[in-house]
PDB file of C-alpha atoms in Angstrom:
ATOM      1  CA  ALA A   1       0.000   0.000   0.000  1.00  0.00           C
ATOM      2  CA  THR A   2       1.133   3.551  -0.711  1.00  0.00           C
ATOM      3  CA  ILE A   3       2.306   5.432   2.368  1.00  0.00           C
ATOM      4  CA  ASN A   4       1.422   9.075   1.756  1.00  0.00           C
ATOM      5  CA  PHE A   5       2.442  10.545   5.108  1.00  0.00           C
ATOM      6  CA  GLY A   6       5.027   9.380   7.603  1.00  0.00           C
ATOM      7  CA  PHE A   7       7.989   7.110   6.938  1.00  0.00           C
ATOM      8  CA  PRO A   8       7.545   6.135   3.264  1.00  0.00           C
ATOM      9  CA  TYR A   9       9.054   2.636   3.249  1.00  0.00           C
ATOM     10  CA  ALA A  10       7.239  -0.483   4.450  1.00  0.00           C
ATOM     11  CA  LYS A  11       9.000  -3.023   6.666  1.00  0.00           C
ATOM     12  CA  ASP A  12       9.432  -5.478   3.778  1.00  0.00           C
ATOM     13  CA  PHE A  13      10.603  -2.810   1.305  1.00  0.00           C
ATOM     14  CA  CYS A  14      14.193  -4.069   1.013  1.00  0.00           C
ATOM     15  CA  PHE A  15      13.107  -7.696   0.546  1.00  0.00           C
ATOM     16  CA  GLU A  16      10.725  -6.649  -2.227  1.00  0.00           C
ATOM     17  CA  GLN A  17      13.199  -4.343  -3.963  1.00  0.00           C
ATOM     18  CA  PHE A  18      16.544  -6.060  -3.411  1.00  0.00           C
ATOM     19  CA  GLY A  19      15.757  -9.603  -2.234  1.00  0.00           C
ATOM     20  CA  CYS A  20      17.409  -9.205   1.160  1.00  0.00           C
ATOM     21  CA  SER A  21      17.168  -7.346   4.442  1.00  0.00           C
ATOM     22  CA  ALA A  22      18.155  -3.704   4.923  1.00  0.00           C
ATOM     23  CA  GLU A  23      21.063  -4.811   7.066  1.00  0.00           C
ATOM     24  CA  LYS A  24      22.291  -7.098   4.264  1.00  0.00           C
ATOM     25  CA  VAL A  25      22.077  -4.267   1.730  1.00  0.00           C
ATOM     26  CA  VAL A  26      24.283  -2.100   3.929  1.00  0.00           C
ATOM     27  CA  GLU A  27      26.696  -4.957   4.619  1.00  0.00           C
ATOM     28  CA  LEU A  28      27.208  -5.628   0.913  1.00  0.00           C
ATOM     29  CA  LEU A  29      27.367  -2.027  -0.295  1.00  0.00           C
ATOM     30  CA  GLU A  30      29.320  -0.389   2.521  1.00  0.00           C
ATOM     31  CA  PRO A  31      32.737  -1.547   1.194  1.00  0.00           C
ATOM     32  CA  LEU A  32      32.029   0.563  -1.907  1.00  0.00           C
ATOM     33  CA  MET A  33      31.502   3.707   0.132  1.00  0.00           C
ATOM     34  CA  ILE A  34      34.201   6.152   1.128  1.00  0.00           C
ATOM     35  CA  GLU A  35      34.389   5.959   4.913  1.00  0.00           C
ATOM     36  CA  THR A  36      33.702   9.636   5.529  1.00  0.00           C
ATOM     37  CA  ARG A  37      30.633   9.549   3.272  1.00  0.00           C
ATOM     38  CA  SER A  38      29.342   6.429   4.990  1.00  0.00           C
ATOM     39  CA  ALA A  39      29.688   8.141   8.363  1.00  0.00           C
ATOM     40  CA  LYS A  40      27.956  11.275   7.078  1.00  0.00           C
ATOM     41  CA  LEU A  41      25.114   9.237   5.613  1.00  0.00           C
ATOM     42  CA  SER A  42      24.593   7.471   8.941  1.00  0.00           C
ATOM     43  CA  THR A  43      24.392  10.829  10.736  1.00  0.00           C
ATOM     44  CA  ILE A  44      21.908  12.147   8.174  1.00  0.00           C
ATOM     45  CA  VAL A  45      19.699   9.071   8.606  1.00  0.00           C
ATOM     46  CA  GLU A  46      19.809   9.386  12.400  1.00  0.00           C
ATOM     47  CA  ASN A  47      18.636  13.007  12.155  1.00  0.00           C
ATOM     48  CA  ARG A  48      15.933  12.520   9.501  1.00  0.00           C
ATOM     49  CA  ILE A  49      12.485  13.941  10.298  1.00  0.00           C
ATOM     50  CA  PHE A  50       9.245  12.508   8.916  1.00  0.00           C
ATOM     51  CA  ASP A  51       6.800  13.787  11.551  1.00  0.00           C
ATOM     52  CA  LEU A  52       7.091  17.321  10.163  1.00  0.00           C
ATOM     53  CA  VAL A  53       5.851  17.463   6.559  1.00  0.00           C
ATOM     54  CA  PRO A  54       5.964  20.614   4.414  1.00  0.00           C
ATOM     55  CA  VAL A  55       3.283  21.046   1.767  1.00  0.00           C
ATOM     56  CA  VAL A  56       3.366  23.703  -0.947  1.00  0.00           C
ATOM     57  CA  GLU A  57       0.113  24.567  -2.656  1.00  0.00           C
ATOM     58  CA  GLY A  58      -0.318  25.824  -6.201  1.00  0.00           C
ATOM     59  CA  LEU A  59       3.101  27.430  -6.595  1.00  0.00           C
ATOM     60  CA  TYR A  60       3.515  29.209  -9.926  1.00  0.00           C
ATOM     61  CA  ASP A  61       7.297  29.591 -10.043  1.00  0.00           C
ATOM     62  CA  LEU A  62       9.213  26.313 -10.392  1.00  0.00           C
ATOM     63  CA  GLY A  63      12.217  28.102  -8.938  1.00  0.00           C
ATOM     64  CA  ASN A  64      10.337  28.490  -5.676  1.00  0.00           C
ATOM     65  CA  VAL A  65       9.480  24.782  -5.643  1.00  0.00           C
ATOM     66  CA  ALA A  66      13.167  23.974  -6.166  1.00  0.00           C
ATOM     67  CA  ALA A  67      14.231  26.379  -3.412  1.00  0.00           C
ATOM     68  CA  VAL A  68      11.771  24.860  -0.949  1.00  0.00           C
ATOM     69  CA  CYS A  69      13.072  21.356  -1.746  1.00  0.00           C
ATOM     70  CA  ARG A  70      16.638  22.451  -1.022  1.00  0.00           C
ATOM     71  CA  THR A  71      15.569  23.985   2.284  1.00  0.00           C
ATOM     72  CA  VAL A  72      13.569  20.917   3.299  1.00  0.00           C
ATOM     73  CA  GLU A  73      16.428  18.513   2.618  1.00  0.00           C
ATOM     74  CA  GLY A  74      19.000  20.792   4.218  1.00  0.00           C
ATOM     75  CA  LEU A  75      16.995  20.913   7.449  1.00  0.00           C
ATOM     76  CA  GLY A  76      16.894  17.120   7.603  1.00  0.00           C
ATOM     77  CA  ILE A  77      13.207  16.768   6.718  1.00  0.00           C
ATOM     78  CA  GLY A  78      12.559  13.611   4.713  1.00  0.00           C
ATOM     79  CA  SER A  79       9.554  14.446   2.547  1.00  0.00           C
ATOM     80  CA  VAL A  80       7.786  17.251   0.727  1.00  0.00           C
ATOM     81  CA  HIS A  81       4.284  17.328  -0.769  1.00  0.00           C
ATOM     82  CA  VAL A  82       3.190  19.457  -3.702  1.00  0.00           C
ATOM     83  CA  ILE A  83      -0.413  20.387  -4.486  1.00  0.00           C
ATOM     84  CA  THR A  84      -0.276  21.200  -8.175  1.00  0.00           C
ATOM     85  CA  GLY A  85      -3.522  23.108  -8.629  1.00  0.00           C
ATOM     86  CA  ASP A  86      -4.060  23.846 -12.320  1.00  0.00           C
ATOM     87  CA  GLY A  87      -0.532  22.708 -13.135  1.00  0.00           C
ATOM     88  CA  THR A  88       0.529  26.059 -14.656  1.00  0.00           C
ATOM     89  CA  TYR A  89       4.165  26.899 -13.910  1.00  0.00           C
ATOM     90  CA  LYS A  90       6.649  29.627 -14.687  1.00  0.00           C
ATOM     91  CA  GLN A  91       9.940  28.065 -15.790  1.00  0.00           C
ATOM     92  CA  SER A  92      13.058  28.849 -13.786  1.00  0.00           C
ATOM     93  CA  ALA A  93      16.803  28.317 -14.069  1.00  0.00           C
ATOM     94  CA  ARG A  94      17.005  27.510 -10.374  1.00  0.00           C
ATOM     95  CA  THR A  95      17.331  23.815  -9.516  1.00  0.00           C
ATOM     96  CA  THR A  96      17.052  21.603  -6.473  1.00  0.00           C
ATOM     97  CA  GLN A  97      20.859  21.066  -6.571  1.00  0.00           C
ATOM     98  CA  GLY A  98      20.208  17.319  -6.266  1.00  0.00           C
ATOM     99  CA  SER A  99      18.198  17.614  -3.056  1.00  0.00           C
ATOM    100  CA  HIS A 100      15.164  15.911  -4.639  1.00  0.00           C
ATOM    101  CA  LYS A 101      17.196  12.708  -4.860  1.00  0.00           C
ATOM    102  CA  TRP A 102      17.069  12.358  -1.080  1.00  0.00           C
ATOM    103  CA  LEU A 103      13.451  13.448  -0.585  1.00  0.00           C
ATOM    104  CA  GLN A 104      10.232  11.462  -0.732  1.00  0.00           C
ATOM    105  CA  ALA A 105       8.055  13.689  -2.915  1.00  0.00           C
ATOM    106  CA  GLN A 106       4.300  13.309  -3.263  1.00  0.00           C
ATOM    107  CA  ARG A 107       2.088  15.174  -5.721  1.00  0.00           C
ATOM    108  CA  TRP A 108      -1.603  15.943  -5.182  1.00  0.00           C
ATOM    109  CA  ASN A 109      -4.239  17.467  -7.430  1.00  0.00           C
ATOM    110  CA  ASP A 110      -6.080  19.331  -4.700  1.00  0.00           C
ATOM    111  CA  ALA A 111      -5.752  20.429  -1.077  1.00  0.00           C
ATOM    112  CA  THR A 112      -8.726  18.442   0.204  1.00  0.00           C
ATOM    113  CA  SER A 113      -7.379  15.028  -0.777  1.00  0.00           C
ATOM    114  CA  CYS A 114      -3.896  15.891   0.499  1.00  0.00           C
ATOM    115  CA  LEU A 115      -4.920  17.262   3.874  1.00  0.00           C
ATOM    116  CA  THR A 116      -7.603  14.619   4.438  1.00  0.00           C
ATOM    117  CA  ALA A 117      -4.953  11.928   3.949  1.00  0.00           C
ATOM    118  CA  ALA A 118      -2.672  13.773   6.365  1.00  0.00           C
ATOM    119  CA  LYS A 119      -5.354  13.881   9.042  1.00  0.00           C
ATOM    120  CA  GLU A 120      -6.153  10.205   8.544  1.00  0.00           C
ATOM    121  CA  ALA A 121      -2.455   9.475   9.125  1.00  0.00           C
ATOM    122  CA  GLY A 122      -2.562  11.316  12.447  1.00  0.00           C
ATOM    123  CA  TYR A 123      -1.107  14.668  11.391  1.00  0.00           C
ATOM    124  CA  LYS A 124      -2.473  18.019  12.440  1.00  0.00           C
ATOM    125  CA  VAL A 125      -2.660  20.645   9.708  1.00  0.00           C
ATOM    126  CA  VAL A 126      -1.043  24.048  10.157  1.00  0.00           C
ATOM    127  CA  VAL A 127      -1.298  26.636   7.372  1.00  0.00           C
ATOM    128  CA  THR A 128       0.463  29.944   6.945  1.00  0.00           C
ATOM    129  CA  ASP A 129      -1.934  32.886   6.828  1.00  0.00           C
ATOM    130  CA  LEU A 130      -1.899  36.625   7.360  1.00  0.00           C
ATOM    131  CA  GLU A 131      -5.226  36.721   9.186  1.00  0.00           C
ATOM    132  CA  ALA A 132      -6.577  35.056  12.329  1.00  0.00           C
ATOM    133  CA  ALA A 133      -3.228  33.405  12.925  1.00  0.00           C
ATOM    134  CA  VAL A 134      -1.034  32.625  15.934  1.00  0.00           C
ATOM    135  CA  SER A 135       2.745  32.926  16.110  1.00  0.00           C
ATOM    136  CA  LEU A 136       5.085  30.031  15.325  1.00  0.00           C
ATOM    137  CA  ASP A 137       5.924  29.859  19.044  1.00  0.00           C
ATOM    138  CA  GLU A 138       2.341  28.921  19.898  1.00  0.00           C
ATOM    139  CA  VAL A 139       2.379  25.676  17.890  1.00  0.00           C
ATOM    140  CA  ASP A 140       3.360  22.355  19.486  1.00  0.00           C
ATOM    141  CA  TRP A 141       5.853  21.122  16.897  1.00  0.00           C
ATOM    142  CA  THR A 142       6.470  17.854  18.764  1.00  0.00           C
ATOM    143  CA  GLU A 143       3.180  16.558  17.351  1.00  0.00           C
ATOM    144  CA  LYS A 144       2.942  15.100  13.862  1.00  0.00           C
ATOM    145  CA  THR A 145       2.416  18.209  11.768  1.00  0.00           C
ATOM    146  CA  VAL A 146       1.769  19.192   8.179  1.00  0.00           C
ATOM    147  CA  LEU A 147       2.861  22.770   7.499  1.00  0.00           C
ATOM    148  CA  LEU A 148       1.266  24.180   4.351  1.00  0.00           C
ATOM    149  CA  PHE A 149       2.441  27.194   2.363  1.00  0.00           C
ATOM    150  CA  GLY A 150       0.226  28.883  -0.218  1.00  0.00           C
ATOM    151  CA  ASN A 151       1.158  30.210  -3.630  1.00  0.00           C
ATOM    152  CA  GLU A 152       2.978  33.424  -4.480  1.00  0.00           C
ATOM    153  CA  HIS A 153      -0.124  35.465  -5.308  1.00  0.00           C
ATOM    154  CA  ALA A 154      -3.281  34.177  -3.625  1.00  0.00           C
ATOM    155  CA  GLY A 155      -1.747  32.505  -0.582  1.00  0.00           C
ATOM    156  CA  VAL A 156      -3.410  29.481   1.009  1.00  0.00           C
ATOM    157  CA  SER A 157      -6.664  28.306  -0.586  1.00  0.00           C
ATOM    158  CA  GLU A 158      -9.981  28.443   1.203  1.00  0.00           C
ATOM    159  CA  GLU A 159     -10.262  24.650   1.147  1.00  0.00           C
ATOM    160  CA  ALA A 160      -6.905  24.374   2.919  1.00  0.00           C
ATOM    161  CA  LYS A 161      -7.951  26.947   5.506  1.00  0.00           C
ATOM    162  CA  ALA A 162     -11.155  25.017   6.131  1.00  0.00           C
ATOM    163  CA  LEU A 163      -9.170  21.872   6.980  1.00  0.00           C
ATOM    164  CA  ALA A 164      -6.557  23.653   9.080  1.00  0.00           C
ATOM    165  CA  ASP A 165      -6.211  22.915  12.785  1.00  0.00           C
ATOM    166  CA  GLN A 166      -4.138  26.066  13.242  1.00  0.00           C
ATOM    167  CA  ARG A 167      -3.091  29.084  11.219  1.00  0.00           C
ATOM    168  CA  VAL A 168       0.309  30.661  11.776  1.00  0.00           C
ATOM    169  CA  ILE A 169       1.856  33.941  10.773  1.00  0.00           C
ATOM    170  CA  ILE A 170       5.499  34.902  10.335  1.00  0.00           C
ATOM    171  CA  PRO A 171       5.862  38.347  11.974  1.00  0.00           C
ATOM    172  CA  MET A 172       6.743  41.238   9.659  1.00  0.00           C
ATOM    173  CA  HIS A 173       8.712  44.181  11.039  1.00  0.00           C
ATOM    174  CA  GLY A 174       9.075  46.296   7.924  1.00  0.00           C
ATOM    175  CA  PHE A 175       6.879  47.870   5.252  1.00  0.00           C
ATOM    176  CA  VAL A 176       6.568  44.776   3.061  1.00  0.00           C
ATOM    177  CA  GLU A 177       3.471  42.683   3.697  1.00  0.00           C
ATOM    178  CA  SER A 178       4.854  39.207   3.016  1.00  0.00           C
ATOM    179  CA  PHE A 179       8.014  37.197   2.430  1.00  0.00           C
ATOM    180  CA  ASN A 180       8.819  35.298  -0.742  1.00  0.00           C
ATOM    181  CA  ILE A 181       7.389  31.788  -0.422  1.00  0.00           C
ATOM    182  CA  SER A 182      10.801  30.117  -0.379  1.00  0.00           C
ATOM    183  CA  VAL A 183      12.013  32.498   2.327  1.00  0.00           C
ATOM    184  CA  ALA A 184       8.851  32.008   4.395  1.00  0.00           C
ATOM    185  CA  ALA A 185       9.204  28.234   4.126  1.00  0.00           C
ATOM    186  CA  ALA A 186      12.846  28.375   5.212  1.00  0.00           C
ATOM    187  CA  MET A 187      12.052  30.547   8.241  1.00  0.00           C
ATOM    188  CA  ALA A 188       9.026  28.564   9.393  1.00  0.00           C
ATOM    189  CA  LEU A 189      10.501  25.105   8.826  1.00  0.00           C
ATOM    190  CA  LYS A 190      13.762  25.960  10.595  1.00  0.00           C
ATOM    191  CA  HIS A 191      11.788  27.289  13.545  1.00  0.00           C
ATOM    192  CA  ALA A 192       9.649  24.142  13.649  1.00  0.00           C
ATOM    193  CA  ALA A 193      12.560  21.697  13.299  1.00  0.00           C
ATOM    194  CA  ASP A 194      14.648  23.502  15.921  1.00  0.00           C
ATOM    195  CA  ALA A 195      11.690  23.712  18.329  1.00  0.00           C
ATOM    196  CA  ARG A 196      11.101  19.959  17.957  1.00  0.00           C
ATOM    197  CA  GLU A 197      14.747  19.210  18.652  1.00  0.00           C
ATOM    198  CA  LYS A 198      14.819  21.451  21.720  1.00  0.00           C
ATOM    199  CA  ALA A 199      11.667  19.870  23.166  1.00  0.00           C
ATOM    200  CA  LEU A 200      12.481  16.241  22.300  1.00  0.00           C
ATOM    201  CA  GLY A 201      16.224  16.296  22.863  1.00  0.00           C
ATOM    202  CA  LYS A 202      16.929  14.865  19.413  1.00  0.00           C
ATOM    203  CA  ARG A 203      16.375  15.908  15.816  1.00  0.00           C
ATOM    204  CA  GLY A 204      15.417  12.680  14.058  1.00  0.00           C
ATOM    205  CA  ASP A 205      12.259  10.680  14.727  1.00  0.00           C
ATOM    206  CA  LEU A 206      12.951   7.253  13.183  1.00  0.00           C
ATOM    207  CA  ASN A 207      13.244   4.085  15.246  1.00  0.00           C
ATOM    208  CA  ALA A 208      16.178   1.713  14.734  1.00  0.00           C
ATOM    209  CA  GLU A 209      14.326  -0.489  12.234  1.00  0.00           C
ATOM    210  CA  ASP A 210      13.289   2.425  10.027  1.00  0.00           C
ATOM    211  CA  GLN A 211      16.778   3.916  10.224  1.00  0.00           C
ATOM    212  CA  ALA A 212      18.191   0.634   8.905  1.00  0.00           C
ATOM    213  CA  ILE A 213      15.762   0.695   5.970  1.00  0.00           C
ATOM    214  CA  LEU A 214      16.488   4.337   5.146  1.00  0.00           C
ATOM    215  CA  ARG A 215      20.240   3.740   5.356  1.00  0.00           C
ATOM    216  CA  ALA A 216      19.898   0.905   2.846  1.00  0.00           C
ATOM    217  CA  VAL A 217      17.801   3.084   0.526  1.00  0.00           C
ATOM    218  CA  TYR A 218      20.300   5.934   0.715  1.00  0.00           C
ATOM    219  CA  TYR A 219      23.220   3.596   0.020  1.00  0.00           C
ATOM    220  CA  THR A 220      21.541   2.495  -3.203  1.00  0.00           C
ATOM    221  CA  LYS A 221      20.749   6.093  -4.158  1.00  0.00           C
ATOM    222  CA  HIS A 222      24.310   7.162  -3.449  1.00  0.00           C
ATOM    223  CA  LEU A 223      25.793   4.462  -5.670  1.00  0.00           C
ATOM    224  CA  GLY A 224      23.064   4.805  -8.286  1.00  0.00           C
ATOM    225  CA  ASP A 225      19.953   2.650  -8.170  1.00  0.00           C
ATOM    226  CA  ALA A 226      20.708   0.571 -11.267  1.00  0.00           C
ATOM    227  CA  ARG A 227      24.351   0.011 -10.350  1.00  0.00           C
ATOM    228  CA  ALA A 228      23.481  -0.888  -6.757  1.00  0.00           C
ATOM    229  CA  ARG A 229      20.851  -3.395  -7.900  1.00  0.00           C
ATOM    230  CA  ASP A 230      23.342  -5.076 -10.234  1.00  0.00           C
ATOM    231  CA  ILE A 231      25.929  -5.337  -7.473  1.00  0.00           C
ATOM    232  CA  LEU A 232      23.436  -6.713  -4.973  1.00  0.00           C
ATOM    233  CA  LYS A 233      22.093  -9.222  -7.475  1.00  0.00           C
ATOM    234  CA  SER A 234      25.609 -10.453  -8.249  1.00  0.00           C
ATOM    235  CA  LEU A 235      26.614 -10.792  -4.606  1.00  0.00           C
ATOM    236  CA  LEU A 236      23.378 -12.455  -3.530  1.00  0.00           C
ATOM    237  CA  GLU A 237      23.639 -14.959  -6.395  1.00  0.00           C
ATOM    238  CA  ARG A 238      27.196 -15.716  -5.333  1.00  0.00           C
ATOM    239  CA  ASP A 239      26.020 -16.290  -1.763  1.00  0.00           C
ATOM    240  CA  SER A 240      23.169 -18.547  -2.879  1.00  0.00           C
ATOM    241  CA  LYS A 241      25.576 -20.688  -4.902  1.00  0.00           C
ATOM    242  CA  GLY A 242      27.901 -21.034  -1.937  1.00  0.00           C
ATOM    243  CA  GLY A 243      30.688 -19.062  -3.548  1.00  0.00           C
ATOM    244  CA  GLY A 244      33.830 -18.533  -1.547  1.00  0.00           C
ATOM    245  CA  GLY A 245      35.194 -15.314  -0.175  1.00  0.00           C
ATOM    246  CA  SER A 246      33.518 -12.676   1.914  1.00  0.00           C
ATOM    247  CA  GLY A 247      30.652 -12.136  -0.516  1.00  0.00           C
ATOM    248  CA  LYS A 248      31.651  -8.501  -0.941  1.00  0.00           C
ATOM    249  CA  LEU A 249      33.080  -6.669  -3.893  1.00  0.00           C
ATOM    250  CA  GLU A 250      36.032  -4.367  -3.657  1.00  0.00           C
ATOM    251  CA  PRO A 251      35.422  -0.922  -5.191  1.00  0.00           C
ATOM    252  CA  SER A 252      37.626  -1.828  -8.168  1.00  0.00           C
ATOM    253  CA  GLN A 253      35.452  -4.881  -8.884  1.00  0.00           C
ATOM    254  CA  ALA A 254      32.188  -2.973  -8.828  1.00  0.00           C
ATOM    255  CA  GLY A 255      32.775  -0.826 -11.873  1.00  0.00           C
ATOM    256  CA  SER A 256      34.373   2.525 -12.378  1.00  0.00           C
ATOM    257  CA  GLY A 257      31.296   4.699 -11.831  1.00  0.00           C
ATOM    258  CA  GLN A 258      31.405   7.062  -8.890  1.00  0.00           C
ATOM    259  CA  GLY A 259      28.510   7.697  -6.544  1.00  0.00           C
ATOM    260  CA  ALA A 260      27.266  11.209  -6.027  1.00  0.00           C
ATOM    261  CA  SER A 261      28.733  13.135  -3.121  1.00  0.00           C
ATOM    262  CA  LEU A 262      26.572  13.574  -0.071  1.00  0.00           C
TER     263      LEU A 262
END
């Protein structure tokens, strides 16, 4: 079944995708990783957040979507949801700088279906608004929370407001009436993630089992999905035939391609 909100990978994900456990995936692929990158990846996985989910609604500028994705990934948040609206976009030269590779992205046609699914998954819905809103400090960010940002012109839709449990405002201290959407998302999401960490004493929210699955997924993404699958298939076949050796490939045996830097 599709997991729309929360940790996106089922317990049997690695068996279905790679034919072995998450721990086995890591065991077989880790020798191909540079040690410092492996250590960094483990730290990233430990700090990943899935209980705080940003949603952007009806954005017109693709550059803003890309900027939000970079912010989300940089803050250690594991997923981002996009409500496409009418699907009309302004093209932009700005890119996600590869951040989308590490994010679980979900697209929705309308706010009602997105936010209803979030509520059914146990998330409260917080939307940014300029009216009838509380400050970011008044929200309990330790709870599972969807934080929705509206588009550049009209803001949050009425259907999103109707489903909101809370509305929040980012204080303005100058003459301008609003921040750019990518700036507002960066400010609000950093506040929320930092507030969670301060209250909970840790940044990430995954248990040990889910961390193992995510580490396996990120190893395959780092090496390249197709390449990682070929390596795993080869090593698992060798194991099943009772081949000698450690069952691991040295980097020189696995092909000359280089994984992307983390």
